[in-house]
Tab-separated table of C-alpha atoms in Angstrom:
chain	number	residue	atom	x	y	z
A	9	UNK	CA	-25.748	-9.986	-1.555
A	10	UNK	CA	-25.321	-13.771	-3.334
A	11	UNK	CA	-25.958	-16.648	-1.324
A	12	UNK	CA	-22.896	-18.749	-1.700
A	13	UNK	CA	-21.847	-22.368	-1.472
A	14	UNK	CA	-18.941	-22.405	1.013
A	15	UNK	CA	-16.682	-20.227	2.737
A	16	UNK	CA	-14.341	-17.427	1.404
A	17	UNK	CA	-11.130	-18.910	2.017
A	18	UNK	CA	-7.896	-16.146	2.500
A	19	UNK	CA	-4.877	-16.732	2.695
A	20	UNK	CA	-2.932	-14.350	4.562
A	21	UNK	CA	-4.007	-12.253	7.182
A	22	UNK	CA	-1.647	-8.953	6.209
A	23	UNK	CA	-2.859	-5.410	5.827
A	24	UNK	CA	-4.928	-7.201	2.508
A	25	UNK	CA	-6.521	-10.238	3.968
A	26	UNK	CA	-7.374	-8.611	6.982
A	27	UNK	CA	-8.946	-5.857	4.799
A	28	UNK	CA	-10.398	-8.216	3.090
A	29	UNK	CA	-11.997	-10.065	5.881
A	30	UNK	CA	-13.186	-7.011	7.080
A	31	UNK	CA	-15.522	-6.080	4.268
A	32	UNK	CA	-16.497	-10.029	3.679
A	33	UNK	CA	-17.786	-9.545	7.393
A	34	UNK	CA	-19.357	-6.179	6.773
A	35	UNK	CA	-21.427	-7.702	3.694
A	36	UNK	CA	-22.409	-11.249	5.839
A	37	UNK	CA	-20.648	-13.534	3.868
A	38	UNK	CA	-18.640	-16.269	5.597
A	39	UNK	CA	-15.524	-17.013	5.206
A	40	UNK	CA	-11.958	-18.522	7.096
A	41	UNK	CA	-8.449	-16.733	7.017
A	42	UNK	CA	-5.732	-18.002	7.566
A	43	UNK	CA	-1.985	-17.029	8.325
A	44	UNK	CA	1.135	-19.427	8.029
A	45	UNK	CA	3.078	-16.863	10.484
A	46	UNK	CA	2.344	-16.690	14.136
A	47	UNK	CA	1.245	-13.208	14.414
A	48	UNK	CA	0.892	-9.588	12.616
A	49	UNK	CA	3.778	-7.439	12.114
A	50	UNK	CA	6.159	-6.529	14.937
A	51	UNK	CA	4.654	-2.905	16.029
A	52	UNK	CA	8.574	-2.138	15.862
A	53	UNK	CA	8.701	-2.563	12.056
A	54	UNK	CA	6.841	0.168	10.546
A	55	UNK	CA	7.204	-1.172	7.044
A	56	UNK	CA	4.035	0.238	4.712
A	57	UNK	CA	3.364	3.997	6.686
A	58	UNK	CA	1.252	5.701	4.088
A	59	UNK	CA	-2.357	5.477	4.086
A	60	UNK	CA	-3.847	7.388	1.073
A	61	UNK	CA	-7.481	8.946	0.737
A	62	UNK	CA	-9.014	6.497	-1.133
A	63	UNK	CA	-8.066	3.835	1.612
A	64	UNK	CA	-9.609	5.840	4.147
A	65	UNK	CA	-12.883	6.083	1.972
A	66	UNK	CA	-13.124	1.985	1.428
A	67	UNK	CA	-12.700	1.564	5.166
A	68	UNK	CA	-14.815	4.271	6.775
A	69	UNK	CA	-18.082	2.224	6.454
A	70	UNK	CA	-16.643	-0.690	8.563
A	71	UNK	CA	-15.386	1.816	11.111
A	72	UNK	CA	-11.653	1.006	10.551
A	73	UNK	CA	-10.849	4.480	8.870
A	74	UNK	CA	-11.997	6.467	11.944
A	75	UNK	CA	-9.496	4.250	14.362
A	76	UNK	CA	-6.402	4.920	11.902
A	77	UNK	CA	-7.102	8.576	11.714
A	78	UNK	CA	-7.378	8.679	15.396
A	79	UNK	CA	-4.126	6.917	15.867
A	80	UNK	CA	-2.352	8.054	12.687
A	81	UNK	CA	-0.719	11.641	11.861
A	82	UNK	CA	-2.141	13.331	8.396
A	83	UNK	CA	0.730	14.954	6.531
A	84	UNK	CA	-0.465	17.813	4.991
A	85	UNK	CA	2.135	19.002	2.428
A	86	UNK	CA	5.433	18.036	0.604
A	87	UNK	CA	8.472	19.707	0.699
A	88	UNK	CA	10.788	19.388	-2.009
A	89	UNK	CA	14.510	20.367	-1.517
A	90	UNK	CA	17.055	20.922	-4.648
A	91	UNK	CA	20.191	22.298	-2.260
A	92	UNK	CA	20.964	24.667	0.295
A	93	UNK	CA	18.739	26.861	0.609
A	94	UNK	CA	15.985	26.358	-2.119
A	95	UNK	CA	12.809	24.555	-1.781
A	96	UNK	CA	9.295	24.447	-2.406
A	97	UNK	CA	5.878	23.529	-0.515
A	98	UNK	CA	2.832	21.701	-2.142
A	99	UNK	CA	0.098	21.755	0.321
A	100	UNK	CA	-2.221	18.703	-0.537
A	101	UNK	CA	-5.165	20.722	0.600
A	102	UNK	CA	-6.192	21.295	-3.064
A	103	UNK	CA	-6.993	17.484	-3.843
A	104	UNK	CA	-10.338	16.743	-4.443
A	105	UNK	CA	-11.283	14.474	-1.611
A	106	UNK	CA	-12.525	15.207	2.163
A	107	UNK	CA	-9.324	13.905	3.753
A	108	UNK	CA	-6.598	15.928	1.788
A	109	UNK	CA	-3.442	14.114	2.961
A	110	UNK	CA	-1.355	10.943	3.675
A	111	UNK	CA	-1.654	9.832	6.741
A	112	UNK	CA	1.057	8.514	8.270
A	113	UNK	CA	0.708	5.320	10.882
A	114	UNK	CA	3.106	2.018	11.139
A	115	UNK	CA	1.612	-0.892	9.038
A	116	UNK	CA	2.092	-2.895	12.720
A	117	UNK	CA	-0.804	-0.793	14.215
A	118	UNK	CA	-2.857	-0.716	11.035
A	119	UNK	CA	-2.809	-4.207	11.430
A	120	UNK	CA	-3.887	-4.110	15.311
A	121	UNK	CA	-6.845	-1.701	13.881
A	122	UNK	CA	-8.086	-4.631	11.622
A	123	UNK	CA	-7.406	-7.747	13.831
A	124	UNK	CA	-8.983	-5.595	16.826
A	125	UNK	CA	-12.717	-5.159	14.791
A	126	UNK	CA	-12.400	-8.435	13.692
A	127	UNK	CA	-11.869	-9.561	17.538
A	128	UNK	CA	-14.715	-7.234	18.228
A	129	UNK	CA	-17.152	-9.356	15.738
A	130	UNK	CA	-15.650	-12.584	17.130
A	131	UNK	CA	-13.345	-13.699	14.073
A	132	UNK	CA	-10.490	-15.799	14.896
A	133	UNK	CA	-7.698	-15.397	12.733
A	134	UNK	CA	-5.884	-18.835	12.273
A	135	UNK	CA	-2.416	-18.440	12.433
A	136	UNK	CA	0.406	-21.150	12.020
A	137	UNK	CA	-2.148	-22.352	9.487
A	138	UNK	CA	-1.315	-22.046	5.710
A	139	UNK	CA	-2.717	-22.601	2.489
A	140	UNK	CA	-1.002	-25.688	0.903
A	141	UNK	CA	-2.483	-26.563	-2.334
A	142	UNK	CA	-5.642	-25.759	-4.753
A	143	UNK	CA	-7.726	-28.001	-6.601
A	144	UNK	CA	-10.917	-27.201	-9.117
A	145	UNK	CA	-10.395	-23.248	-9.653
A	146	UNK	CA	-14.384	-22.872	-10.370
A	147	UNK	CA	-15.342	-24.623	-7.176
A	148	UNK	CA	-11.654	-24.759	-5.081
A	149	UNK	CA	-11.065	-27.700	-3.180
A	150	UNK	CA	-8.206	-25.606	-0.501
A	151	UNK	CA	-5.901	-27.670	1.408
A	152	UNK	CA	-4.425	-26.391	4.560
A	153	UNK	CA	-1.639	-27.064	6.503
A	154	UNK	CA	-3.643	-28.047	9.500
A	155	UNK	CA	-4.991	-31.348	6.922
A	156	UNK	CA	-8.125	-29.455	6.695
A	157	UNK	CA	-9.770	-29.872	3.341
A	158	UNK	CA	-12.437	-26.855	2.792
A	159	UNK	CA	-14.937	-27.075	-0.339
A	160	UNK	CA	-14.649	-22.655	-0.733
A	161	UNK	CA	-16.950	-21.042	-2.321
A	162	UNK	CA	-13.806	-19.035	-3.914
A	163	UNK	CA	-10.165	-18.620	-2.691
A	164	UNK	CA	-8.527	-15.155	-2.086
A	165	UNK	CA	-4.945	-15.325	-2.357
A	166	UNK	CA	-3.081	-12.538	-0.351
A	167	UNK	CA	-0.302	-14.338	0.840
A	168	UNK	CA	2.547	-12.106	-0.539
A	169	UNK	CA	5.581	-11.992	-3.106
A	170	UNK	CA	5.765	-15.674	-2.833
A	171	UNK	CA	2.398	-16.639	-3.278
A	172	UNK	CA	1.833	-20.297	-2.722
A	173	UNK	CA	-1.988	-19.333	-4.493
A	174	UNK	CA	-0.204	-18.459	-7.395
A	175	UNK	CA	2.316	-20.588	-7.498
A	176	UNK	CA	-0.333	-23.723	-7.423
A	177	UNK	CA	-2.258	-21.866	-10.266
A	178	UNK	CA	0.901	-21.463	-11.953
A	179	UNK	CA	0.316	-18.155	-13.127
A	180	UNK	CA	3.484	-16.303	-14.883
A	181	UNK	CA	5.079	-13.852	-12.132
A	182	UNK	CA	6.304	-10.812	-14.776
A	183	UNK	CA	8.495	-8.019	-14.989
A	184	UNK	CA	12.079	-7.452	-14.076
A	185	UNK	CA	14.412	-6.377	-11.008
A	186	UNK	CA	15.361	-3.344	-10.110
A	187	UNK	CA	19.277	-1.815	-10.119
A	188	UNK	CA	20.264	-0.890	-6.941
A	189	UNK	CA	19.213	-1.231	-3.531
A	190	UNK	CA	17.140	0.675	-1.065
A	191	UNK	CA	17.302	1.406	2.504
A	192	UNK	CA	15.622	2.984	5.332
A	193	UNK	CA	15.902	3.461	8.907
A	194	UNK	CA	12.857	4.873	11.580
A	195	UNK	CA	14.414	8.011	13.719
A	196	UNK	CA	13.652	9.838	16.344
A	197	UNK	CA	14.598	13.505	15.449
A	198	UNK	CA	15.695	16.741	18.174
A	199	UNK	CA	14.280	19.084	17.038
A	200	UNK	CA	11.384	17.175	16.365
A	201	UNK	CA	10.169	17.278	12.686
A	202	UNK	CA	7.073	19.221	11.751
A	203	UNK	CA	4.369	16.123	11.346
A	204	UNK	CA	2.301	17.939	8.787
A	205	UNK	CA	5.611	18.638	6.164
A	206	UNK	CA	7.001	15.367	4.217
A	207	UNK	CA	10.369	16.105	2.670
A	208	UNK	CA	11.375	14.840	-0.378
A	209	UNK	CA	15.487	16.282	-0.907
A	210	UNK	CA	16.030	16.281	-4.848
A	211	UNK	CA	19.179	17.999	-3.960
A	212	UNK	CA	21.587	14.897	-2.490
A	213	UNK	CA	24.236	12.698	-4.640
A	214	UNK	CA	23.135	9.699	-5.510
A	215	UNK	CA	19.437	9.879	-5.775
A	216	UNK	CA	16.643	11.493	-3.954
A	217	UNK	CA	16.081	11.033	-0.072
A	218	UNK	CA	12.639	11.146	1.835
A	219	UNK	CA	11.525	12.425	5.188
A	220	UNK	CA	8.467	10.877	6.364
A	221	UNK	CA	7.243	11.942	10.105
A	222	UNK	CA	4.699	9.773	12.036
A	223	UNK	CA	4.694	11.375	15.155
A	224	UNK	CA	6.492	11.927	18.715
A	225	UNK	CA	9.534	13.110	17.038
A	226	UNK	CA	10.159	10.189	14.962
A	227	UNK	CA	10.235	10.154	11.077
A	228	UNK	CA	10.975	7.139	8.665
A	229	UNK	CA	14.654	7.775	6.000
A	230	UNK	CA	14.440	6.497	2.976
A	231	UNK	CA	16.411	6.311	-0.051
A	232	UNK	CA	18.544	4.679	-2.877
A	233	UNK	CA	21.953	3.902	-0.900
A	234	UNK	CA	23.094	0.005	0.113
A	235	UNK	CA	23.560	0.882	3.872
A	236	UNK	CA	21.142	2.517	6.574
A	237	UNK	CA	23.973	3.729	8.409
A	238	UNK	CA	24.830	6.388	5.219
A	239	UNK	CA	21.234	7.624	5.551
A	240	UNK	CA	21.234	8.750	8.576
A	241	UNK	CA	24.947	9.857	8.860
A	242	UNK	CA	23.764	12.579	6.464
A	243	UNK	CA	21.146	13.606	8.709
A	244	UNK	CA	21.549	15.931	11.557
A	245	UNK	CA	19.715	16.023	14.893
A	246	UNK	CA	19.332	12.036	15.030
A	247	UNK	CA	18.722	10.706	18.453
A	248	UNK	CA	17.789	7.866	17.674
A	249	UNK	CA	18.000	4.945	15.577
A	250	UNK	CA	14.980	2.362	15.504
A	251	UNK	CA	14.175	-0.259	12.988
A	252	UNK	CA	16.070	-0.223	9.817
A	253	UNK	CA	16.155	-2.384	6.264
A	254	UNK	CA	17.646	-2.882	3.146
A	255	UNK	CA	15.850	-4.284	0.053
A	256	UNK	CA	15.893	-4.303	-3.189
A	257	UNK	CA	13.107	-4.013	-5.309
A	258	UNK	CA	10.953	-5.066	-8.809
A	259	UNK	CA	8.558	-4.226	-10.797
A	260	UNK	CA	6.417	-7.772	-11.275
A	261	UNK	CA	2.699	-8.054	-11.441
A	262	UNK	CA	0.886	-11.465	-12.122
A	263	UNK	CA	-0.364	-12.433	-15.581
A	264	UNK	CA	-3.926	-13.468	-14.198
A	265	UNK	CA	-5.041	-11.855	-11.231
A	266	UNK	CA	-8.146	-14.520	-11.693
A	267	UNK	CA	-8.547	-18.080	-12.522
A	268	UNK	CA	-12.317	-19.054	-11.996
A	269	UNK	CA	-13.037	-18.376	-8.424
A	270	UNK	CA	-9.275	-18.151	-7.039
A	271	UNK	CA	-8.211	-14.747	-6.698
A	272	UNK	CA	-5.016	-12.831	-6.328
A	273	UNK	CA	-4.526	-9.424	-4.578
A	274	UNK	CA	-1.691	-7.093	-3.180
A	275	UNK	CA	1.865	-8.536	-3.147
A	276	UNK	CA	0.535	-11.863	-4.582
A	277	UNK	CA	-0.603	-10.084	-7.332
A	278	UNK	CA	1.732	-6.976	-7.328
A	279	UNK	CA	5.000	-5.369	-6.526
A	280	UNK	CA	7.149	-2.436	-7.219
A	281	UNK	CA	9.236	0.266	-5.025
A	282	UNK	CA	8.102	2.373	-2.269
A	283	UNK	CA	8.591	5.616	-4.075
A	284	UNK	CA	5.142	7.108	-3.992
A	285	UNK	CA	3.482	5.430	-1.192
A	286	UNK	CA	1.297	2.836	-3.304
A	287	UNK	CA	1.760	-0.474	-2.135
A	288	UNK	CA	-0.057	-1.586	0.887
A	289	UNK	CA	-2.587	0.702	-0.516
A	290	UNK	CA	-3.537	-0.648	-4.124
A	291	UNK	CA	-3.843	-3.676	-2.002
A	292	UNK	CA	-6.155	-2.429	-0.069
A	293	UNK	CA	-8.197	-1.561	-2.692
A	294	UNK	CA	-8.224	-5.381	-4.623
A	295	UNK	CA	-8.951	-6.729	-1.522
A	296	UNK	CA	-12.158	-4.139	-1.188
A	297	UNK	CA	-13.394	-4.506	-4.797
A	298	UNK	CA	-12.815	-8.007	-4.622
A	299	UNK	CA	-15.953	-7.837	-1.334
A	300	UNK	CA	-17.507	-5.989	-3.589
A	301	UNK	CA	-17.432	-8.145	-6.575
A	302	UNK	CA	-18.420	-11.498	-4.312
A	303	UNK	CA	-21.399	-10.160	-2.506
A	304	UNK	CA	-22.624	-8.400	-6.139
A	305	UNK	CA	-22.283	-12.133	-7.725
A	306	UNK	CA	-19.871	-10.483	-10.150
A	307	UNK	CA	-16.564	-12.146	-9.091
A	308	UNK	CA	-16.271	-12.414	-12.896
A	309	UNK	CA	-15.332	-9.067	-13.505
A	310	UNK	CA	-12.764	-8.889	-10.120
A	311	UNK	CA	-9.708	-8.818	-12.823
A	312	UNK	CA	-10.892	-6.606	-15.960
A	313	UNK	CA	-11.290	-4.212	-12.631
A	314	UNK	CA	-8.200	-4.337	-11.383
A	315	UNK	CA	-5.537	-5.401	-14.011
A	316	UNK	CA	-5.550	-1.683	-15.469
A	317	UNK	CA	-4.985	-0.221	-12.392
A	318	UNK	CA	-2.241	-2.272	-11.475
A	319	UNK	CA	-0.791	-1.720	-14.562
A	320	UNK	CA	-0.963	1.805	-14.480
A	321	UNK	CA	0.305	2.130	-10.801
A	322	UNK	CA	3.496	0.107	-12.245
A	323	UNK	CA	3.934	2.252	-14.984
A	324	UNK	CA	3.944	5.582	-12.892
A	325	UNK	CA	5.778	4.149	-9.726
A	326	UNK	CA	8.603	2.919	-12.493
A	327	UNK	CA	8.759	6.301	-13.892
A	328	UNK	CA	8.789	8.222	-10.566
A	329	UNK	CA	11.540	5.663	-9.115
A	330	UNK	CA	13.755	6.353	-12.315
A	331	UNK	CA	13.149	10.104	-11.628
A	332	UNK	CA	14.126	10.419	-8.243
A	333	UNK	CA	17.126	7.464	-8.491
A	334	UNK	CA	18.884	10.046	-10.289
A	335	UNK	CA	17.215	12.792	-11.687
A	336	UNK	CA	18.877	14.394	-14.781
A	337	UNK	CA	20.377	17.637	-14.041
A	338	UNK	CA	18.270	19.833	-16.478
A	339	UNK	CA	14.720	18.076	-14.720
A	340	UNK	CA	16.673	19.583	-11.553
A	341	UNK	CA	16.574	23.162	-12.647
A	342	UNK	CA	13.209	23.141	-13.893
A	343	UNK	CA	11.866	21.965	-10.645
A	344	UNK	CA	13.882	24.432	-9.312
A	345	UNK	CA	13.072	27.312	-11.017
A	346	UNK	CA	9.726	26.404	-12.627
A	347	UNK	CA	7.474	24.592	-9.872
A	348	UNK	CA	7.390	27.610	-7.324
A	349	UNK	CA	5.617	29.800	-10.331
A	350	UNK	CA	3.386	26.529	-11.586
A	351	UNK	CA	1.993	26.151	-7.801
A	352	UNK	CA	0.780	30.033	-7.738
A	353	UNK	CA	-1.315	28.445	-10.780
A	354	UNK	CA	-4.660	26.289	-8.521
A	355	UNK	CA	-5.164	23.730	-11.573
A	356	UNK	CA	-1.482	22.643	-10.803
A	357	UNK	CA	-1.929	22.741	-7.269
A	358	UNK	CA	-4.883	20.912	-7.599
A	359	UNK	CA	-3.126	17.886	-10.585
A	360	UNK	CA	-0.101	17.647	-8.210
A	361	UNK	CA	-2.208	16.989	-5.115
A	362	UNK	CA	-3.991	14.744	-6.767
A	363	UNK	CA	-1.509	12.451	-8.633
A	364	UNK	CA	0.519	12.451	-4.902
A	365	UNK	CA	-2.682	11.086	-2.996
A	366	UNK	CA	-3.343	8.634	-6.361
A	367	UNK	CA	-6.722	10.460	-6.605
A	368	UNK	CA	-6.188	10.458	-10.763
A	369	UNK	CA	-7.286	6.468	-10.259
A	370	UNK	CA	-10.929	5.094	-11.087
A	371	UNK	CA	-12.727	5.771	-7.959
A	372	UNK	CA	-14.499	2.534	-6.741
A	373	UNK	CA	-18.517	2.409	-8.000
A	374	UNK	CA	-19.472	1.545	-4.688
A	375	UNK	CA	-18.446	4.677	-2.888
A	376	UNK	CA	-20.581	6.896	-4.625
A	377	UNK	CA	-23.765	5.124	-3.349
């Protein structure tokens, strides 16, 4: 660890900052975050629900991985559907990691997992409070809504899509929309679901429709149509109808995801769609190698580390989303057909597993020590 010349200053106190506080905490270096909303997300909105093996590895040192997988469900395999009466099931058991799965758990009580250690260590999250303006990028002068004026050592910003960090860097926001829109809708299911099996139904008009459970009967809809209501009126057994949303969706990731010691990381930095489960997790991971990177004294490097990744997260969550939107018919018959004969092969149990649970990544450095 660096001895530093100020506080770590983040803004935003999401599944990211929080994270991020986390590790600062774990690795004794000071720092404030702040939060211009009142309070985490509504435990009703279950928003980001995947948690992915590598996020589970950067938080089991802090002791926050072994709270989500007791609260959380592990799915275990994917189902994929192409019509009545033909489908296929990829168990995950074949990745490469110790905790083969997604597990499944409401971003509303991932949050309560961070802001409860935090509590635990006695850090006070300051909320109603938010970053207003940045001055000196190599030493940041941070205004704050309060009037507070902090000399930071360096400035995290992980305040989301519309980053006021990177909109007083003025750092190029790039990419392009997405056609169409997206919905989903939390349900509670009789019968109940298996929680191990995801379901991903290549089979429907108009695009391909998940099945996520996460537990006590209730499973998160998702897929390409305008209205929640024409999810689930495809959808037998439906009890139940909790929180739903409609949203559409880019594919934009900041130019810079560094200018001298101000910092940008998850939604600040990048978005795309939920196909594939990546979001709250990649920012995860910035917010982990960004700890990393401060308490090493090699902040330097915090974007030449991440910037590919991003990038290459993009590129395959673009490609997936155009897939499943509408997959051409001849792609349909080969999955059809072809995957149940690849999976008797173990190499193509094992590259499917792994590209599904993003394991084909750069593993952090720090994990292996």
């Amino acid at each position: 660890m660096t001895p530093q010349d100020g506080p770590v200053v983040i803004a935003g106190a999401g599944p990211v900052g929080l994270t991020l506080a986390v590790e600062l905490h774990r690795r004794g270096l000071p720092f404030r975050i702040v939060d211009r909303g009142k309070g985490p997300t509504p435990p009703e909105e279950s928003r980001a629900l995947a948690i992915l093996p590598t996020t589970l590895a950067v938080l089991k040192s802090s002791g926050v991985a072994d709270r989500l997988l007791a609260d959380g469900h592990p799915i275990r395999q994917m189902e994929m559907r192409f019509g009545p009466g033909r489908s296929v099931r990829l168990p995950l058991s074949d990745a490469p990691t110790d905790t083969p799965f997604i597990l499944s758990l409401p971003q509303g009580r991932t949050e309560r997992h961070l802001l409860a250690l935090l509590e635990e260590r006695g850090v006070a999250i300051e909320w109603g409070v938010a970053v207003e303006d940045v001055s000196q990028t190599h030493r940041p002068k941070v205004r704050l809504s309060s009037g507070d004026m902090i000399d930071a050592h360096a400035l995290a910003g992980c305040d989301g899509v519309r980053s006021t960090v990177r909109e007083a860097l003025g750092i190029p926001w790039s990419g392009e929309g997405y056609p169409g829109d997206f919905s989903l809708a939390d349900v509670t299911l009789d019968p109940r679901p298996d929680p191990s099996t995801g379901i991903v139904d290549l089979g429907t008009d108009g695009g391909a429709r998940a099945l996520l459970p996460f537990g006590d009967g209730r499973a998160r809809l998702i897929g390409m149509v305008t209205n929640p209501d024409d999810l689930v009126a495809h959808l037998e057994g439906v009890t139940d109808v909790g929180w739903t949303s409609r949203f559409h969706v880019a594919f934009r990731h900041a130019e810079r995801m560094a200018r001298g010691m101000v910092f940008l990381a998850g939604d600040a930095a990048h978005v795309h769609s939920p196909v594939g489960g990546r979001g709250m997790n990649l920012g995860i991971w910035d917010a982990a190698w960004l700890a990393f990177l401060l308490s090493e004294g090699r902040a330097s490097e915090y974007e030449m580390r991440r910037l590919p990744s991003v990038r290459a997260i993009l590129d395959q969550t673009r490609a997936m989303t155009d897939f499943v939107s509408g997959p051409p018919g001849w792609a349909r018959t080969l999955l059809r057909y072809g995957l149940p004969l690849a999976l008797h092969l173990p190499p193509v149990r094992r590259g499917l597993a792994a590209r599904i649970l993003a394991l084909d990544l750069p593993k952090p450095e720090w994990l292996d020590r």
